[in-house]
PDB file of C-alpha atoms (C1' of nucleotides) in Angstrom:
ATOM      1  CA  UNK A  15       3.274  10.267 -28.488  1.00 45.00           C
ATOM      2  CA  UNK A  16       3.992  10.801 -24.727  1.00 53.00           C
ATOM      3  CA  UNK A  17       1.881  10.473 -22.373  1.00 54.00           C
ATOM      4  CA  UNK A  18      -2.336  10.178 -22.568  1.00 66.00           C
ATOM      5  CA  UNK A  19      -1.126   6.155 -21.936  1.00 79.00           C
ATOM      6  CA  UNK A  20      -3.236   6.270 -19.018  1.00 86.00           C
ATOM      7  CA  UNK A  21      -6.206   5.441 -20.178  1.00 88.00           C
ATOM      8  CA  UNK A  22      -4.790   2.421 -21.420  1.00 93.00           C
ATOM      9  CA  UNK A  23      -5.546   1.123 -17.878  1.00 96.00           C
ATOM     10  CA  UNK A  24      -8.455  -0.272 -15.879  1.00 96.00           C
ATOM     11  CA  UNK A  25     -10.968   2.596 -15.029  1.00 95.00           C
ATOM     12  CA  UNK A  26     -11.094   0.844 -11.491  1.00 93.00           C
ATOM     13  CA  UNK A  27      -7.051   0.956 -11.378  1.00 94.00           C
ATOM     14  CA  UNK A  28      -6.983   4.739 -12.942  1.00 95.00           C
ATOM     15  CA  UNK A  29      -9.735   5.943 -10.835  1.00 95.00           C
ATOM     16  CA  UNK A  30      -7.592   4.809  -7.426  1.00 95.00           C
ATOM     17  CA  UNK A  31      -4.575   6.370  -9.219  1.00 96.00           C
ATOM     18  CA  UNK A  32      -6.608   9.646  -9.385  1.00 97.00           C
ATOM     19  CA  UNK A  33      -7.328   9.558  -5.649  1.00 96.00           C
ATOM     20  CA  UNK A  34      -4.316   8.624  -4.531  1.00 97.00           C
ATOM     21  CA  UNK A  35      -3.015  11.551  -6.707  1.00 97.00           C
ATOM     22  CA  UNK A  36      -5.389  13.963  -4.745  1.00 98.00           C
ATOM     23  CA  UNK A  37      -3.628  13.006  -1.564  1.00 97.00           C
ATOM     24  CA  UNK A  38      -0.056  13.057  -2.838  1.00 97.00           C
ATOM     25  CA  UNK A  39       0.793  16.773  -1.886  1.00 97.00           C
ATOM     26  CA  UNK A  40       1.272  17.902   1.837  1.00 97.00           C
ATOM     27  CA  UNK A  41      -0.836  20.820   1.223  1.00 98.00           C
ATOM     28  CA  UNK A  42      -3.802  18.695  -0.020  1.00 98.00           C
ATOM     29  CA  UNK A  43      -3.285  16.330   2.776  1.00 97.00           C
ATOM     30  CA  UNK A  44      -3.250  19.609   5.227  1.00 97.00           C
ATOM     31  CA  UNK A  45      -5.893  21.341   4.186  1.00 97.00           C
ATOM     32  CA  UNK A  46      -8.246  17.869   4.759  1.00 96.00           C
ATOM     33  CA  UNK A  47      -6.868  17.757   8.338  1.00 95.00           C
ATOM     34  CA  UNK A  48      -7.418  21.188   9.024  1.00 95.00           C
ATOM     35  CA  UNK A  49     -11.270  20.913   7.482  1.00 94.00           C
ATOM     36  CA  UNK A  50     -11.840  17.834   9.851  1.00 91.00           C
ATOM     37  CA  UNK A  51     -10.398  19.825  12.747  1.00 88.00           C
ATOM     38  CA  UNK A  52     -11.495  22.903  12.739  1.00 85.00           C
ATOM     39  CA  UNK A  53     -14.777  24.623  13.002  1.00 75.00           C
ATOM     40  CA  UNK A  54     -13.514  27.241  10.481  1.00 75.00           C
ATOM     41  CA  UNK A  55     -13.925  26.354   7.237  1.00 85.00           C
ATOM     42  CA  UNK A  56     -13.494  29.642   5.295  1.00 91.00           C
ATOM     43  CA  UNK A  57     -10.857  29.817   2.195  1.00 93.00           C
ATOM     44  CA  UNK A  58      -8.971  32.603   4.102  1.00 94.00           C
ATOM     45  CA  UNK A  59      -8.619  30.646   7.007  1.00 94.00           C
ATOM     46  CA  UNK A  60      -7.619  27.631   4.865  1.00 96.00           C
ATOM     47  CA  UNK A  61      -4.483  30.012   3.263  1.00 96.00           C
ATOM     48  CA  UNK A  62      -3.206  31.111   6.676  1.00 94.00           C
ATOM     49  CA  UNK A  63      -2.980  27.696   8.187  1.00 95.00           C
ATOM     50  CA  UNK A  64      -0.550  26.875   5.004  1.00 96.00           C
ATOM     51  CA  UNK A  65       2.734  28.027   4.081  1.00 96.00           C
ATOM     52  CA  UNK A  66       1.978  28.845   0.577  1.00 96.00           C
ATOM     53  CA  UNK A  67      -0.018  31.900  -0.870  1.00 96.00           C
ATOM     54  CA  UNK A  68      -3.762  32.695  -1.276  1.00 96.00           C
ATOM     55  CA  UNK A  69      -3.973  31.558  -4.883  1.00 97.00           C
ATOM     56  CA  UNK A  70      -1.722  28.154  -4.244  1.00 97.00           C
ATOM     57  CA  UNK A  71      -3.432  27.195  -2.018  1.00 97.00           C
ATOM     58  CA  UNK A  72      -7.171  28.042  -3.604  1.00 97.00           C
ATOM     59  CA  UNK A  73      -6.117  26.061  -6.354  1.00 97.00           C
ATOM     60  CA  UNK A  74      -5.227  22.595  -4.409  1.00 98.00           C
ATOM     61  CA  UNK A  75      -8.976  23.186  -2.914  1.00 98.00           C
ATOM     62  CA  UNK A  76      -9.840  23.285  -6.500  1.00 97.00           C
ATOM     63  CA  UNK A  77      -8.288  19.555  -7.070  1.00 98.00           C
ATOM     64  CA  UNK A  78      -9.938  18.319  -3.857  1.00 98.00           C
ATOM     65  CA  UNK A  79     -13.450  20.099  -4.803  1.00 97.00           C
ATOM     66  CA  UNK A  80     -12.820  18.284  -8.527  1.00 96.00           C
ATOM     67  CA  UNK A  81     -12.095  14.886  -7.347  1.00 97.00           C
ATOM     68  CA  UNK A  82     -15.353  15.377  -4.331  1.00 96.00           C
ATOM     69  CA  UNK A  83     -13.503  15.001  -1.348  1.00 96.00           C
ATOM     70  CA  UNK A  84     -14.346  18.547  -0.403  1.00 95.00           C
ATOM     71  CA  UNK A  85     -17.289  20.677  -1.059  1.00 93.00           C
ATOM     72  CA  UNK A  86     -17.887  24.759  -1.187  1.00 92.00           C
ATOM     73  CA  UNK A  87     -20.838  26.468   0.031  1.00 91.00           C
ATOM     74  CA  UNK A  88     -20.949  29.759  -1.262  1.00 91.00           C
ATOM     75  CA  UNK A  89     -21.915  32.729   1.591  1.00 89.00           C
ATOM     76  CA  UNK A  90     -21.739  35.842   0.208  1.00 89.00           C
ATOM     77  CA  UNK A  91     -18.405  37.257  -0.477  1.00 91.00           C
ATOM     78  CA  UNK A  92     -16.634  34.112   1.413  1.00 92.00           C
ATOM     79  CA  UNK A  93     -16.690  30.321   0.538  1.00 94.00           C
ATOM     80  CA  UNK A  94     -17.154  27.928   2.712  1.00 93.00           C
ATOM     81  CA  UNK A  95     -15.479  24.638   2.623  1.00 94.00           C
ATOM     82  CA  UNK A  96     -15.830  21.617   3.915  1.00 93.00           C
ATOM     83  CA  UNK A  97     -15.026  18.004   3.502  1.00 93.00           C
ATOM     84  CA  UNK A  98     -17.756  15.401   1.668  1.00 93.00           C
ATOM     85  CA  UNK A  99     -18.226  12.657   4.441  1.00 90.00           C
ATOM     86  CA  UNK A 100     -19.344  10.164   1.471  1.00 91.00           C
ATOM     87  CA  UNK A 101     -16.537  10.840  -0.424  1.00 93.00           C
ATOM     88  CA  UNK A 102     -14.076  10.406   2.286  1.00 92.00           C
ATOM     89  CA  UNK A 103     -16.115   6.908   2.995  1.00 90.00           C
ATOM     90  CA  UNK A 104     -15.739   6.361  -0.460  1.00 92.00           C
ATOM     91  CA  UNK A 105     -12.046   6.827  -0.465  1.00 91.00           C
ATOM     92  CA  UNK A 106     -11.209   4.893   2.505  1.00 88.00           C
ATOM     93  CA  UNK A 107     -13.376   1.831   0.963  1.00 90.00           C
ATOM     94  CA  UNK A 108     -11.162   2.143  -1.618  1.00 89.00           C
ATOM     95  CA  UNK A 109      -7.880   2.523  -0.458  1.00 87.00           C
ATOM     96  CA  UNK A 110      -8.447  -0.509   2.437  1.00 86.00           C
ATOM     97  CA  UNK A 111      -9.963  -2.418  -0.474  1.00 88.00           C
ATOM     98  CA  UNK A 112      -6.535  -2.128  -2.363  1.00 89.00           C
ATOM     99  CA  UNK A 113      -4.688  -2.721   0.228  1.00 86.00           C
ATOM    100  CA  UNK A 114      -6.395  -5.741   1.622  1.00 86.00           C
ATOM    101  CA  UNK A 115      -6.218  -7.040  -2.035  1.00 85.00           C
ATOM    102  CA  UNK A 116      -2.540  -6.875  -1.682  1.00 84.00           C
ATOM    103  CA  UNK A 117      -3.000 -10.422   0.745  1.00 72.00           C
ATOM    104  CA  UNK A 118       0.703 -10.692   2.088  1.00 67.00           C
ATOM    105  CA  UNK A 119      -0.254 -13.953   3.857  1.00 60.00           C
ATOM    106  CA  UNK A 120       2.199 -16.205   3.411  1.00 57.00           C
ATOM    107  CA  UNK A 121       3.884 -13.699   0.817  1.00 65.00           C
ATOM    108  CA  UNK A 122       7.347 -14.938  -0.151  1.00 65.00           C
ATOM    109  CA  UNK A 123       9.672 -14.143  -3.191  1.00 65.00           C
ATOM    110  CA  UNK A 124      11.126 -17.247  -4.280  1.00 53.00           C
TER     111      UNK A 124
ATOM    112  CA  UNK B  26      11.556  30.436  -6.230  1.00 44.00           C
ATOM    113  CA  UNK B  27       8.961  27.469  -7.551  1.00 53.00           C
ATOM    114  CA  UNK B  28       8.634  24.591  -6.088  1.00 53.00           C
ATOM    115  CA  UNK B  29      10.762  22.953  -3.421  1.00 68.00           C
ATOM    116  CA  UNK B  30       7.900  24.291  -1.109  1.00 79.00           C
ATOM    117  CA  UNK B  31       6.882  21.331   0.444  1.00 87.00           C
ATOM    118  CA  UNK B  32      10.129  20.839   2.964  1.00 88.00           C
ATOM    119  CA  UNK B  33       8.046  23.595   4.764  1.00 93.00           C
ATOM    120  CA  UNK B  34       5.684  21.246   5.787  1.00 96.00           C
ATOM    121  CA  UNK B  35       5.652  18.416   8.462  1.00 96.00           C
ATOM    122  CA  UNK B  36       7.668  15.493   7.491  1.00 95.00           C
ATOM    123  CA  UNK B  37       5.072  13.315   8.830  1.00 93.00           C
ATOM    124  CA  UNK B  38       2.561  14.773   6.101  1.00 94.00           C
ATOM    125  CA  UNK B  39       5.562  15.176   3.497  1.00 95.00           C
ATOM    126  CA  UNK B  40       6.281  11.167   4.292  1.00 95.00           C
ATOM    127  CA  UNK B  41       2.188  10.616   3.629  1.00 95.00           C
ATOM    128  CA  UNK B  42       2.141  12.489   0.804  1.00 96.00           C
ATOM    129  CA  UNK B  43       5.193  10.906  -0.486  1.00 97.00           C
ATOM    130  CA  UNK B  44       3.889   7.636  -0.341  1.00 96.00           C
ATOM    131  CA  UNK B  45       0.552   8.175  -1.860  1.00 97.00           C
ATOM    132  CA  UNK B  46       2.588  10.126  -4.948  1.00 97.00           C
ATOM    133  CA  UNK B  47       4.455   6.728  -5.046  1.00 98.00           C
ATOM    134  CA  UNK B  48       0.409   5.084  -5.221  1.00 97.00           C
ATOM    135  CA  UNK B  49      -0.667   7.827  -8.019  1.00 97.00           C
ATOM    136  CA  UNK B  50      -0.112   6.550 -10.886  1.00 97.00           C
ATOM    137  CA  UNK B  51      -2.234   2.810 -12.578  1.00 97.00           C
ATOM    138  CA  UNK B  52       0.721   1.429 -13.786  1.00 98.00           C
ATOM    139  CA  UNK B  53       2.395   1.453 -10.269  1.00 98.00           C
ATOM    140  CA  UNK B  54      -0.548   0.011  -8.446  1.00 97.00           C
ATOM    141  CA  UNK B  55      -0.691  -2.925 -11.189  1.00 97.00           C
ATOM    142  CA  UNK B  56       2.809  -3.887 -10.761  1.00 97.00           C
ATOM    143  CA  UNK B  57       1.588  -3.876  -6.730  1.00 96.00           C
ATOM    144  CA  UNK B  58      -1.338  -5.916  -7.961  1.00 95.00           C
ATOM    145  CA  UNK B  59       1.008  -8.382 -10.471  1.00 95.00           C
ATOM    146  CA  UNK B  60       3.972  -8.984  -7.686  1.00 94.00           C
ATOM    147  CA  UNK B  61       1.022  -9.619  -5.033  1.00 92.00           C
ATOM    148  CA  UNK B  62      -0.840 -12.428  -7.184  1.00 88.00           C
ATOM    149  CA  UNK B  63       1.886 -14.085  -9.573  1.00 86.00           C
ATOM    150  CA  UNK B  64       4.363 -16.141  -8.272  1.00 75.00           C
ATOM    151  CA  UNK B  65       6.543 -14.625 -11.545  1.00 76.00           C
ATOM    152  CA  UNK B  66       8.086 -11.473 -10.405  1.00 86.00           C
ATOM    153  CA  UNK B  67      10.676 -11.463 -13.196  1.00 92.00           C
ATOM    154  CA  UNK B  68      11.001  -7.559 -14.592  1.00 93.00           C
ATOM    155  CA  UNK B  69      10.161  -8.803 -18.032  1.00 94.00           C
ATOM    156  CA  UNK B  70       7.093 -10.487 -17.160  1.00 95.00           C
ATOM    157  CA  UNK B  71       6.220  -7.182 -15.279  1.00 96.00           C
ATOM    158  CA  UNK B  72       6.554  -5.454 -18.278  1.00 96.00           C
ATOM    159  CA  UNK B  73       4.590  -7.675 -20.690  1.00 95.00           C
ATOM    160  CA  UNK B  74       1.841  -7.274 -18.259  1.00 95.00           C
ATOM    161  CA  UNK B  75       1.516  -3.659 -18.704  1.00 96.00           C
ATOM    162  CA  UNK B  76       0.764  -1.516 -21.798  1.00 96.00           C
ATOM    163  CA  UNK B  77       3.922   0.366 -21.514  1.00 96.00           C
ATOM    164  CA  UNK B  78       7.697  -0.139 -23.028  1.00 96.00           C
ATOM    165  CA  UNK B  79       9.839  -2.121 -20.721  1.00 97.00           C
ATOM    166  CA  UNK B  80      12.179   0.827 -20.157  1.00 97.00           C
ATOM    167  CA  UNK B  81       8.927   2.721 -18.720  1.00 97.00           C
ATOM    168  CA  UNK B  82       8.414  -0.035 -17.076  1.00 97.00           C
ATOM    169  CA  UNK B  83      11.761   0.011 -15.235  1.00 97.00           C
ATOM    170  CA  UNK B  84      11.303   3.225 -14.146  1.00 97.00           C
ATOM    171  CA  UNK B  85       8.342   2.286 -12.315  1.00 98.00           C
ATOM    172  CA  UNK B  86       9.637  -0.144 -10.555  1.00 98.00           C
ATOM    173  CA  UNK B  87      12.911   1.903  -9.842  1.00 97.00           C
ATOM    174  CA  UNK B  88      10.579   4.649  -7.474  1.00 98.00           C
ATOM    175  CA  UNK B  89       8.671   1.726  -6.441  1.00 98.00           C
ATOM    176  CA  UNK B  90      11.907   0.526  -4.925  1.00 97.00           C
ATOM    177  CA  UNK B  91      13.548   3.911  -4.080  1.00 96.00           C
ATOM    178  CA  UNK B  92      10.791   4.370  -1.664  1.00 97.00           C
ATOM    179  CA  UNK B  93      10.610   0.893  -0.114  1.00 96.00           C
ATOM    180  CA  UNK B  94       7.226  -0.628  -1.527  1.00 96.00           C
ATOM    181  CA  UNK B  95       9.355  -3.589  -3.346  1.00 95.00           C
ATOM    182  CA  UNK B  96      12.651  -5.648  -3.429  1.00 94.00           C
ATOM    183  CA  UNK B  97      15.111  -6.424  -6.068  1.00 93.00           C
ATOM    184  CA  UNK B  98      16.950  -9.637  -5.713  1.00 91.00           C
ATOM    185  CA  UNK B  99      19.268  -9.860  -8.626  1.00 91.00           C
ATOM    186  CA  UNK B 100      19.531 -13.706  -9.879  1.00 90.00           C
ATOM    187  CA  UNK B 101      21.953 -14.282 -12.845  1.00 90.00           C
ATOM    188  CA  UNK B 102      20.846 -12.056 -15.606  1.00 92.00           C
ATOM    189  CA  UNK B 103      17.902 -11.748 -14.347  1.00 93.00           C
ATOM    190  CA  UNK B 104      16.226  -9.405 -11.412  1.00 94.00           C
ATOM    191  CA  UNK B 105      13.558 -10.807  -9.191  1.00 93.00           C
ATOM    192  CA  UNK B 106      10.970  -8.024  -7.505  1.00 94.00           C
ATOM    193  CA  UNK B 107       9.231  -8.893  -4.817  1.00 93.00           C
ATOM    194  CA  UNK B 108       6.658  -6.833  -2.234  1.00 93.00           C
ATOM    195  CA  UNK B 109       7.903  -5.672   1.027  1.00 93.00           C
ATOM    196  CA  UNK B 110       5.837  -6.466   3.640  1.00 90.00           C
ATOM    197  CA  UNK B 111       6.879  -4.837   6.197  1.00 91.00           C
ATOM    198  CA  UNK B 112       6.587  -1.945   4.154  1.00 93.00           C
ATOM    199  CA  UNK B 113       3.210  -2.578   2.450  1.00 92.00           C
ATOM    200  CA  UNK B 114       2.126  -2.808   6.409  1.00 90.00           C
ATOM    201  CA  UNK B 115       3.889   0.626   7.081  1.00 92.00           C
ATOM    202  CA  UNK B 116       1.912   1.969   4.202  1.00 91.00           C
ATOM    203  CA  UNK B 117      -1.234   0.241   5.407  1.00 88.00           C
ATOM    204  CA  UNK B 118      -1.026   1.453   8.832  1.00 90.00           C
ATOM    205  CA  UNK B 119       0.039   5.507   7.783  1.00 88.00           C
ATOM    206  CA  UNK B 120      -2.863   5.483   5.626  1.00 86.00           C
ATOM    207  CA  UNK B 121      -5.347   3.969   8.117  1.00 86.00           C
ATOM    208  CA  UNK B 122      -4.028   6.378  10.463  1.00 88.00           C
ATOM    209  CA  UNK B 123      -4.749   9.281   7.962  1.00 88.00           C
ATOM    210  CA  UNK B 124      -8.183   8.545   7.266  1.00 86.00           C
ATOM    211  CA  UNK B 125      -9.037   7.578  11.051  1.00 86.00           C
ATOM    212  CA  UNK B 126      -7.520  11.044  11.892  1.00 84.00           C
ATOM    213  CA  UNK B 127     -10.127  12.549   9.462  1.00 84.00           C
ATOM    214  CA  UNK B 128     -12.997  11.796  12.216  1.00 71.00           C
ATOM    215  CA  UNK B 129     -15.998  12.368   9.963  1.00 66.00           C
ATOM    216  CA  UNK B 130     -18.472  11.502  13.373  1.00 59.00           C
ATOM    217  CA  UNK B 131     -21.275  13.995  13.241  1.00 56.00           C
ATOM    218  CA  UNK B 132     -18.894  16.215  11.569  1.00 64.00           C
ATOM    219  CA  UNK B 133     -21.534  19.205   9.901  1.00 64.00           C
ATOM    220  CA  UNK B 134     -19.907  22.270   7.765  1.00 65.00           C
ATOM    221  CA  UNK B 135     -22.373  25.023   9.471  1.00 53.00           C
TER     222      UNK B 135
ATOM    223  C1'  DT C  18      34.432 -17.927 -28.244  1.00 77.16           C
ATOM    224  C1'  DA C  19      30.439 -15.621 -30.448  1.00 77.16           C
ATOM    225  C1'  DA C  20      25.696 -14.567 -30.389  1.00 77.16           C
ATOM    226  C1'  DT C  21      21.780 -13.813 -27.549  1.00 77.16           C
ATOM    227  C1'  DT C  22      19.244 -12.381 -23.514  1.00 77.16           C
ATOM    228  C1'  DT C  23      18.215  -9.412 -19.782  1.00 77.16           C
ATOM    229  C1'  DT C  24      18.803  -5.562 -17.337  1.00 77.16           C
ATOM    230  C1'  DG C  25      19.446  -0.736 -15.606  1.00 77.16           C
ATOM    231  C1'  DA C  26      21.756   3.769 -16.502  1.00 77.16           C
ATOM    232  C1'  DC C  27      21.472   7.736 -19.304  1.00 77.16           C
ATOM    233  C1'  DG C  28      19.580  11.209 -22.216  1.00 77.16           C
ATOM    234  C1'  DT C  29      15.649  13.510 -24.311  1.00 77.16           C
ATOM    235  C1'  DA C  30      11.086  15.167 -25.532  1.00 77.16           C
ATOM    236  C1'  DT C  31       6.530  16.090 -24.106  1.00 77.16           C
ATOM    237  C1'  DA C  32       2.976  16.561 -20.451  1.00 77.16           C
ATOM    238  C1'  DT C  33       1.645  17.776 -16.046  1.00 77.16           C
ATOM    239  C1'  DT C  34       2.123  19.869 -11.518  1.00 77.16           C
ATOM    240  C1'  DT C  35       3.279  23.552  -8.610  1.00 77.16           C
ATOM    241  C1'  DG C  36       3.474  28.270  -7.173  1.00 77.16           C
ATOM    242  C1'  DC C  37       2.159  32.791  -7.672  1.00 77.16           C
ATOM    243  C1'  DG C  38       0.936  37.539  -9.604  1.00 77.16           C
ATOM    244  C1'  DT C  39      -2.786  40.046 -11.632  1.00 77.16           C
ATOM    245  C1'  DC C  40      -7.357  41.047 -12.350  1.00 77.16           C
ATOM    246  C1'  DA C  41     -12.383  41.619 -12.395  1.00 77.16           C
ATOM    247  C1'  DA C  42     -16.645  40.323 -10.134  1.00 77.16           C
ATOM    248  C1'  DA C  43     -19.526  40.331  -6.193  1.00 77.16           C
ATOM    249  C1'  DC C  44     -20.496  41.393  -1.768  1.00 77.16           C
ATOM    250  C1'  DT C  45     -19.772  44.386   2.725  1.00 77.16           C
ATOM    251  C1'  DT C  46     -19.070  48.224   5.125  1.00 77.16           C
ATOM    252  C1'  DA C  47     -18.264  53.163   5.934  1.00 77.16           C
TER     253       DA C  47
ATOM    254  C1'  DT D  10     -22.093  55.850  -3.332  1.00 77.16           C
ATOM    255  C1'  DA D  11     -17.174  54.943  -2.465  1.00 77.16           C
ATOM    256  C1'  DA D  12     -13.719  52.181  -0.436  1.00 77.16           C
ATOM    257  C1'  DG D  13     -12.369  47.868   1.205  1.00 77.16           C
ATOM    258  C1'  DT D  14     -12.817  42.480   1.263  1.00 77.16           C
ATOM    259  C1'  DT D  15     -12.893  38.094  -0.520  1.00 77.16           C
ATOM    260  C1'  DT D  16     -12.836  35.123  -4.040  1.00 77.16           C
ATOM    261  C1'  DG D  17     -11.882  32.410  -8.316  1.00 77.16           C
ATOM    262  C1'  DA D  18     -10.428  32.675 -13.217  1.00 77.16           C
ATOM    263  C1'  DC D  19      -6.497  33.329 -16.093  1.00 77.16           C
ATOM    264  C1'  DG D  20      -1.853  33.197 -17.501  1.00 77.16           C
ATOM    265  C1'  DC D  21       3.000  32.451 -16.810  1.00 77.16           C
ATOM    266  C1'  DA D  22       7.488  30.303 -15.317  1.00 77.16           C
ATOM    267  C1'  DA D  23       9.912  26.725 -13.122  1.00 77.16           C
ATOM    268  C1'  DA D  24       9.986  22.044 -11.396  1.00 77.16           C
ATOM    269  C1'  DT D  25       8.556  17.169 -11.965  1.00 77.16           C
ATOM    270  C1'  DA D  26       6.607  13.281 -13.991  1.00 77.16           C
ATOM    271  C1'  DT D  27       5.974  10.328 -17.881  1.00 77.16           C
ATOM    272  C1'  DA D  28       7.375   7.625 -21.819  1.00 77.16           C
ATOM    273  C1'  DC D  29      10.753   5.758 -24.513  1.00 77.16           C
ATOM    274  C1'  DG D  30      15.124   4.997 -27.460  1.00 77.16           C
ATOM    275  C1'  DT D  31      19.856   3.827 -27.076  1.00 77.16           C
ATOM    276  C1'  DC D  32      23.586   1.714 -25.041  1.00 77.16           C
ATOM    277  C1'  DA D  33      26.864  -1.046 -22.411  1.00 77.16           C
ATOM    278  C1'  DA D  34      27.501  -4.514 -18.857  1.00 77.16           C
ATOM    279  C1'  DA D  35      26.816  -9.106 -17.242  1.00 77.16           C
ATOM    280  C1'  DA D  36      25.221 -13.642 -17.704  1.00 77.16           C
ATOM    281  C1'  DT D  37      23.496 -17.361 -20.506  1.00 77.16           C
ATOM    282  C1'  DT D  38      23.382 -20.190 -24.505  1.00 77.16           C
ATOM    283  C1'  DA D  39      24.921 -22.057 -28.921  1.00 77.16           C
TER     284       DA D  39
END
DNA sequence: TAATTTTGACGTATATTTGCGTCAAACTTA
DNA sequence: TAAGTTTGACGCAAATATACGTCAAAATTA
């Protein structure tokens, strides 16, 4: 009986948990960077830009494809990748919603 | 030779990442939620507010302090937690950053 | 002083994440 | 058609995270 206690939360609370998960790995957070940045969106150009190997790093695109921040356009042999611009929205609704909720105004610890 | 790959990326991004692992989880963001709206910030009424056994519980709030997000102040036999502001404003500013960085203007995926 | 309360350290079991090798499918190119 | 690319699915091993029971220390209360 470990574990699986999650659900035991609010779906609002879990589903911010879940995004913030998406984002807490370097590569994750490198690979959106490098989608926003660059012009090349292509799996094998994803790979070379990180210092992990092909099939590491195709399976973090697999989290951020899962969770919608990213989307893959299929092009014959090679995938194309690129980030979901509502989903991003979505996310940073989110995360400045928490955070504003958070109200530090006046915050002491008495 | 698992793991212990992400010191190969920038410590700005390893920082990020570290403090939206420290976001990833619902129990973590309701303690956030608790210490931000009850003036009670006792670690056992922390832990009667969440579905989880108070030793859980105290782990929670252990990485919540280990990486800055809250303060112990130890009164008697009992332990106070409080937010830290400066730190919630730290976090609140990285992540702005992050998502501003991710310039989604007419950003197209040709 | 003795019992109770409150806490965090420690250990442990299970679940999940991370990293990568291998492989077959599908498409390109020679 | 044959050889080479590119990709994602699958499986495995190691590292981490999650959840909790037990325990002893320190302070409070009876």
């Amino acid at each position: 009986m470990v574990q699986a206690k999650t659900e035991l939360f609010d779906s609002k609370l879990r589903d911010k948990a879940n995004l913030f998960k998406a984002l807490s790995h370097p590569a994750r957070l490198q690979i959106l960077q490098f989608l926003s940045h660059s012009k090349k969106c292509i799996t094998g150009d994803i790979s070379e830009d990180l210092p992990l190997g092909r099939t590491t790093v195709n399976q973090h695109l697999k989290e951020l494809k899962d969770i919608g921040l990213i989307q893959g356009h299929i092009e014959g042999v090679k995938t194309k990748y690129c980030l979901n611009p509502e989903k991003i929205n979505e996310l940073k609704s989110l995360i400045t919603e928490f955070i504003e909720d958070l109200k530090l105004n006046n915050y002491k610890c008495s």
